[in-house]
Coordinates of C-alpha atoms and ligand atoms in Angstrom, one line a residue:
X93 CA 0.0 0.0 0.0
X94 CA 1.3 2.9 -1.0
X95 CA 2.4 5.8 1.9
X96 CA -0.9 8.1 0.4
X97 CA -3.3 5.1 0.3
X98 CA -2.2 4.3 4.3
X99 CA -2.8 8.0 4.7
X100 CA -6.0 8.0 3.8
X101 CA -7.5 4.2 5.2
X102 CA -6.4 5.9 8.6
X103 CA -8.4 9.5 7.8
X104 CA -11.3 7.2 6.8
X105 CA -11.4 5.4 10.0
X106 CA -12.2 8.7 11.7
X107 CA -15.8 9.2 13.6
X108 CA -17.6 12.4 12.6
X109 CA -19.4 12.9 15.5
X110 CA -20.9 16.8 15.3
X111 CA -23.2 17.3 11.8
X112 CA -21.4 20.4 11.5
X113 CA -17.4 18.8 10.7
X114 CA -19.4 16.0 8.9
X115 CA -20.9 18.8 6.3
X116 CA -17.2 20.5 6.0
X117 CA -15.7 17.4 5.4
X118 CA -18.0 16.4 2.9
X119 CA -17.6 20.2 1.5
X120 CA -14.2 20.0 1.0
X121 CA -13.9 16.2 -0.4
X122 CA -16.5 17.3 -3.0
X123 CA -16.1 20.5 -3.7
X124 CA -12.1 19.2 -4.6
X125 CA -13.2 16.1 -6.7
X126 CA -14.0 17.8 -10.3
X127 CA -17.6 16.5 -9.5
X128 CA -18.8 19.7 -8.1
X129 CA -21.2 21.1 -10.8
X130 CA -24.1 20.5 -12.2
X131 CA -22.7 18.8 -15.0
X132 CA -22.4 14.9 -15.0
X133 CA -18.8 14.5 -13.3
X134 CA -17.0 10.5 -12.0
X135 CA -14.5 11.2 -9.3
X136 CA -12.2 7.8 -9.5
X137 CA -10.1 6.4 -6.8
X138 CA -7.7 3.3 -6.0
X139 CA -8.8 3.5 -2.1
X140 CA -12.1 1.4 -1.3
X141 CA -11.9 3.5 1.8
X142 CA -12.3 7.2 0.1
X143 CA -14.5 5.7 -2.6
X144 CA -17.1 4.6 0.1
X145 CA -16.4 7.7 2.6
X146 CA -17.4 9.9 -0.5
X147 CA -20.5 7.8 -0.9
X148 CA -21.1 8.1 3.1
X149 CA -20.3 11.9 2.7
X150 CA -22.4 12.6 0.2
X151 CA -25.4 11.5 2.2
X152 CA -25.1 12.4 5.3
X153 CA -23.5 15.8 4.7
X154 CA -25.6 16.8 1.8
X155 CA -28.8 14.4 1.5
X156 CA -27.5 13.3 -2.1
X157 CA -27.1 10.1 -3.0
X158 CA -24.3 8.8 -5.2
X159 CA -23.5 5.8 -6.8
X160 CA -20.2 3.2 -6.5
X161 CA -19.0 1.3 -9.8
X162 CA -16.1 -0.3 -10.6
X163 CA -13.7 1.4 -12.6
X164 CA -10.0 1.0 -14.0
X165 CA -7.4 3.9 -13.1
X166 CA -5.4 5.2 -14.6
X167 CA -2.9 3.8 -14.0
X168 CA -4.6 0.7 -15.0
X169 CA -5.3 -0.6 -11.7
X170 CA -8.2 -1.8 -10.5
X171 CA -10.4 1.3 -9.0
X172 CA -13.8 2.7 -7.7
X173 CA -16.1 4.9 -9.4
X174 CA -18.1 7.8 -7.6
X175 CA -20.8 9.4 -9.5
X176 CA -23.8 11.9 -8.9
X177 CA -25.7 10.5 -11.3
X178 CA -29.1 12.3 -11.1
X179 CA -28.7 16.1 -11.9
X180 CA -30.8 16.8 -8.9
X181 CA -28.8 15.0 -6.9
X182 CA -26.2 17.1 -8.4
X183 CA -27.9 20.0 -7.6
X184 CA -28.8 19.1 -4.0
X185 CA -24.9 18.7 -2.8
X186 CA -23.9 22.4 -4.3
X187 CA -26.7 24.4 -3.0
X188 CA -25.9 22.6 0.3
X189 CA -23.2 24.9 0.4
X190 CA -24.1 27.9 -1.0
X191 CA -22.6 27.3 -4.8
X192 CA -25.2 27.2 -8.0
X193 CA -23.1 25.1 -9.5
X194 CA -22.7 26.9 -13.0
X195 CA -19.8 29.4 -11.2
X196 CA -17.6 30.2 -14.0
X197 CA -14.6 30.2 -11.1
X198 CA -14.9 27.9 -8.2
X199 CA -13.6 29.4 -4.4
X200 CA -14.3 28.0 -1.4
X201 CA -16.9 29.4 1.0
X202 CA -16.3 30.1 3.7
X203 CA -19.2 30.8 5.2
X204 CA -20.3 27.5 4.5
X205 CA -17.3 26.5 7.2
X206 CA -19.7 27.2 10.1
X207 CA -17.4 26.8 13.2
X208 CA -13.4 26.6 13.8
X209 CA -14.0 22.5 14.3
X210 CA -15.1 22.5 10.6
X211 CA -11.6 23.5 9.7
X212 CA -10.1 20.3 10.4
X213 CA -13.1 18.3 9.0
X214 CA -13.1 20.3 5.4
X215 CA -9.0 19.7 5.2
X216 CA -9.5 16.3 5.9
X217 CA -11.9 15.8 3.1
X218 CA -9.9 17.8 0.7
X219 CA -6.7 15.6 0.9
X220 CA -9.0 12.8 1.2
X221 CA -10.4 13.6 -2.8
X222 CA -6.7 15.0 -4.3
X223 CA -3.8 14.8 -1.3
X224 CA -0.9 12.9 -2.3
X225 CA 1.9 11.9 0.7
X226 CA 5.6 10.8 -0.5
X227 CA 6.5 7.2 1.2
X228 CA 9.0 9.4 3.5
X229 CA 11.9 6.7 3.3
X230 CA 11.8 8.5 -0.4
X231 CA 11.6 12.5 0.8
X232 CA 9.6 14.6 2.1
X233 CA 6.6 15.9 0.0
X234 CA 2.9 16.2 1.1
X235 CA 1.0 18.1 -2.1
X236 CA -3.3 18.8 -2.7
X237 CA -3.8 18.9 -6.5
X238 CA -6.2 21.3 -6.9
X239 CA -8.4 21.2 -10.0
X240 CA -8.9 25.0 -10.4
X241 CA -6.5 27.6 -10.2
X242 CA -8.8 29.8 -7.6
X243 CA -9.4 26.5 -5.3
X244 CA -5.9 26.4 -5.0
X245 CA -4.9 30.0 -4.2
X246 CA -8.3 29.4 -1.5
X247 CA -6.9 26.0 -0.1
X248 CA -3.6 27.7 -0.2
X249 CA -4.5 30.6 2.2
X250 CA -6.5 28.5 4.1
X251 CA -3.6 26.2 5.0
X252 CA -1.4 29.4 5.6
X253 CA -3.9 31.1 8.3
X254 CA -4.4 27.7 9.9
X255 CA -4.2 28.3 13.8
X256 CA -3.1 25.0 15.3
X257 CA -0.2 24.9 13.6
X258 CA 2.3 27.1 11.6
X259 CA 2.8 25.7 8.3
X260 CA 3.9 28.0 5.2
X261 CA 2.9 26.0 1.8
X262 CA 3.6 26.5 -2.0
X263 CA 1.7 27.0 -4.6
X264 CA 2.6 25.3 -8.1
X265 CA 1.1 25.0 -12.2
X266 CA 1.1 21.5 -12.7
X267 CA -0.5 19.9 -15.9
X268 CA -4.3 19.7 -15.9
X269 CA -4.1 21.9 -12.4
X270 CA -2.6 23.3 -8.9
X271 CA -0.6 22.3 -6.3
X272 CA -0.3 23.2 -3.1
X273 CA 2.3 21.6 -1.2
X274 CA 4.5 21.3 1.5
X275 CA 8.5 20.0 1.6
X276 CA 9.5 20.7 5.7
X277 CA 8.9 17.4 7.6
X278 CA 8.1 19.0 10.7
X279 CA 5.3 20.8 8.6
X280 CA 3.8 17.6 7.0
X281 CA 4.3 15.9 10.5
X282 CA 1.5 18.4 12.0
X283 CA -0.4 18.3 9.3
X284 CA -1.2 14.7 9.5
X285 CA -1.0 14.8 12.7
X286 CA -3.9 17.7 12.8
X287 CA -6.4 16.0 10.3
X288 CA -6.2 12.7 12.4
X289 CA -3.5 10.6 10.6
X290 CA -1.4 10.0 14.0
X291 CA -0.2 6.8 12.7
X292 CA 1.3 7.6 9.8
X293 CA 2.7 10.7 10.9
X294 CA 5.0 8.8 13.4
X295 CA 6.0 6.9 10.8
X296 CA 7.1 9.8 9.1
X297 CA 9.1 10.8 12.4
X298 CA 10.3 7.3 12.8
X299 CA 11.8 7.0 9.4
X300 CA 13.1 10.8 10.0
X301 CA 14.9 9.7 13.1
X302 CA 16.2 6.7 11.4
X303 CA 18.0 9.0 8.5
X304 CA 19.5 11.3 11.2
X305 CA 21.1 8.0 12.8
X306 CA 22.6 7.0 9.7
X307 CA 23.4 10.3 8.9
X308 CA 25.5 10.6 12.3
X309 CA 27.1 7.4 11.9
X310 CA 28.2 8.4 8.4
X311 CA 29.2 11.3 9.5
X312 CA 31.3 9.7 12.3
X313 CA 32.6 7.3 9.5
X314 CA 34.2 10.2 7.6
X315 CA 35.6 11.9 10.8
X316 CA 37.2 8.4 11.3
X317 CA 38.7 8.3 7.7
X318 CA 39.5 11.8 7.7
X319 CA 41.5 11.5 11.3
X320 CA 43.2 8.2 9.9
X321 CA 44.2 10.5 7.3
X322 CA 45.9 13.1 9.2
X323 CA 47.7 9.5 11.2
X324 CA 49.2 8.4 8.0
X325 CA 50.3 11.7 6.4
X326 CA 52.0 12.3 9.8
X327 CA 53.7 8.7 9.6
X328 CA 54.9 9.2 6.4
X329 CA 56.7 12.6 7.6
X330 CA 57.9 10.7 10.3
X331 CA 59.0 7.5 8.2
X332 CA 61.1 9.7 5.7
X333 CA 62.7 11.2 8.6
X334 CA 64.0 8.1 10.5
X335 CA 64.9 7.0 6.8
X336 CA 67.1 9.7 6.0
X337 CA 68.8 9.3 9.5
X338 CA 68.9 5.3 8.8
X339 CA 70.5 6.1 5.3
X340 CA 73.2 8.5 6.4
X341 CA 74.0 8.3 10.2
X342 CA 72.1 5.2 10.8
X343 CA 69.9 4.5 13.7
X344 CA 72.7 3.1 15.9
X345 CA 74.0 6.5 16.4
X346 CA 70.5 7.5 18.0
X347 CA 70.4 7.1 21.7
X348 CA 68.1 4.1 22.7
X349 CA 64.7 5.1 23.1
X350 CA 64.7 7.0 19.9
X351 CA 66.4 3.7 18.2
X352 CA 63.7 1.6 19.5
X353 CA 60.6 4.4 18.7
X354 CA 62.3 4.4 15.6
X355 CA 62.2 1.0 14.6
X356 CA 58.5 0.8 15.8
X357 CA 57.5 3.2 13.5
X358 CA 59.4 2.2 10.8
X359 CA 57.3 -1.1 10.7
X360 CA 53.9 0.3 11.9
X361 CA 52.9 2.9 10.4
X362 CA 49.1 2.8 11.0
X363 CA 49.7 2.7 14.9
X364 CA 48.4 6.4 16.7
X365 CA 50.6 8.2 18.9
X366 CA 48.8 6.3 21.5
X367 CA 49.2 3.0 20.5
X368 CA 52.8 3.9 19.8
X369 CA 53.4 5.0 23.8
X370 CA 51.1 1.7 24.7
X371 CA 53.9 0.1 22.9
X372 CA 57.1 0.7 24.2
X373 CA 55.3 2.1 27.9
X374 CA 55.4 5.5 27.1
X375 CA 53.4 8.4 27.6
X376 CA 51.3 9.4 24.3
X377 CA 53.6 13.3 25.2
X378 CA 56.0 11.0 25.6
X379 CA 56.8 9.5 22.2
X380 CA 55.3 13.0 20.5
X381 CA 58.8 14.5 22.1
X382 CA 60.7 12.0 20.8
X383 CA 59.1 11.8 17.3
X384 CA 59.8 16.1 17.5
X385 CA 63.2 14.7 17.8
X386 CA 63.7 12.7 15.0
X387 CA 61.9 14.9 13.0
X388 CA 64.3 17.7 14.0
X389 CA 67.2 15.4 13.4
X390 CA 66.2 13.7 10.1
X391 CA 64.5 16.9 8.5
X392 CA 67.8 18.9 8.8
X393 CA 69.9 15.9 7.4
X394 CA 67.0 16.1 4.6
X395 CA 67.3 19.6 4.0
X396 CA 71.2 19.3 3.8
X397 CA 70.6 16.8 1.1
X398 CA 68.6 19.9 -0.9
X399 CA 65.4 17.8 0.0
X400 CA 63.7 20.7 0.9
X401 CA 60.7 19.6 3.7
X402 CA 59.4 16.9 3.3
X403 CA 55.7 18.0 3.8
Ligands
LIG799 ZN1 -17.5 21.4 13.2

């Protein structure tokens, strides 16, 4: 199932208890469907859930009756149907909320929004009839293709003034329409959360938090690889040092523990200044004073030589 289908089962399984949000929700599923005129209109869906809470809407918010068939989508898949199939029928869902149905631009009334509860109920049933939610292990996009270009500057202010949470959408052409959609997590997070889809917007935070974890270990990864960086490049400085001393003085002439530091490093060049001390029972200040001193000692035998620094 896809992340928009789960979306929606769960919005569907939602008790409308007051007449009033039951009205707005069947407003704004409706009125978002391309079925909301007097002419003969299907609205097609994938989700037995929608198709049915249309049919349910329809009634009980409106007194019209509609009709379920089955139907093929378009993306050939096996779908439902939802029709008005009388004109009066038609007619009795518009009126309902204040349209005549031959409006040359469609806008949402507001006044037909009767209480601050309806809010809610109307959003619902307009991502219900044309919201789409990205699976969020794929990113993070939550978008209402409206039909008309006037629905979607309405849905679009609407969203903006929303009270019980701050979200900020965007407004797009698309082909054959409008979206309005959101990108920030967080904001796509509330709104589920807001029109009743708790489960699926924890999954949304659960997969979230799941990214940041990899991200960190990643992140650690690379501070890993970069620091074993910095270990070798210092070796290697180190290493042509002790083996320009080895080459011209030789390390005999070194006193012992620079000899046997020497030698260590010579054949271990992955090992940390740490593991070098752990070695030979040294402090890790320690063997950094007495690499200093081979440094010192096989740089200037290096620079003699017209190899001119090594780094
Ligand atoms: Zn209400």
């Amino acid at each position: 199932m896809s992340f928009t289908s789960q979306v929606k089962s769960e919005l569907c399984k939602i008790e409308l208890k007051k007449p009033c949000c039951l009205r707005a929700e069947c407003y704004g599923a409706w009125l978002f469907s391309k079925c909301f005129t007097l002419k003969e209109g299907s609205y097609t869906t994938e989700n037995p859930h929608v198709a049915r809470r249309m049919l349910e809407l329809a009634a009980a918010g409106a007194g019209a009756s509609a009709q379920l068939t089955y139907a093929v989508s378009r993306r050939r898949q096996p779908a439902y149907k939802v029709t008005l199939p009388e004109e009066q029928e038609r007619r009795r869902l518009v009126n309902e909320f204040g349209h005549s149905g031959l409006e040359p631009s469609l806008r949402i009334n507001r006044g037909a929004l009767e209480d601050s509860c309806c809010q809610v109920a109307f959003l619902r049933g307009v991502f219900l009839s044309c919201g789409n939610a990205t699976d969020p292990n794929k990113g993070y996009h939550l978008e209402f293709a409206a039909p008309y270009k006037n629905l979607a500057n309405d849905l679009y202010a609407l969203l903006g003034e929303a009270e019980a949470f701050r979200i900020s959408p965007s407004l797009v052409r698309r082909p054959g329409g409008y979206g309005v959609y959101l990108k920030d997590s967080g904001q796509i997070e509330n709104l589920l959360t807001f029109l009743g889809a708790t489960g699926a917007s924890m999954e949304l935070m659960q997969v979230k938090m799941y990214k940041e974890v990899k991200n960190n270990i990643n992140r650690k990864t690379n501070f890993e690889t970069a620091n074993m960086d910095k270990t070798y490049s210092a070796a290697a400085r180190q290493i042509a040092a002790i083996a320009a001393i080895s080459d011209t003085v030789g390390l005999s002439s070194l006193p012992e523990n620079l000899q046997e530091l020497a030698a260590l490093r010579l054949n271990e060049p992955e090992l940390t200044l740490r593991q070098l001390g752990e070695r030979l029972g040294v402090s890790r200040s320690g063997v950094n004073h007495r690499l200093q001193k081979l440094l010192e000692q096989g740089e200037k035998i290096l620079k003699e030589k017209g190899v001119d620094g090594v780094m």
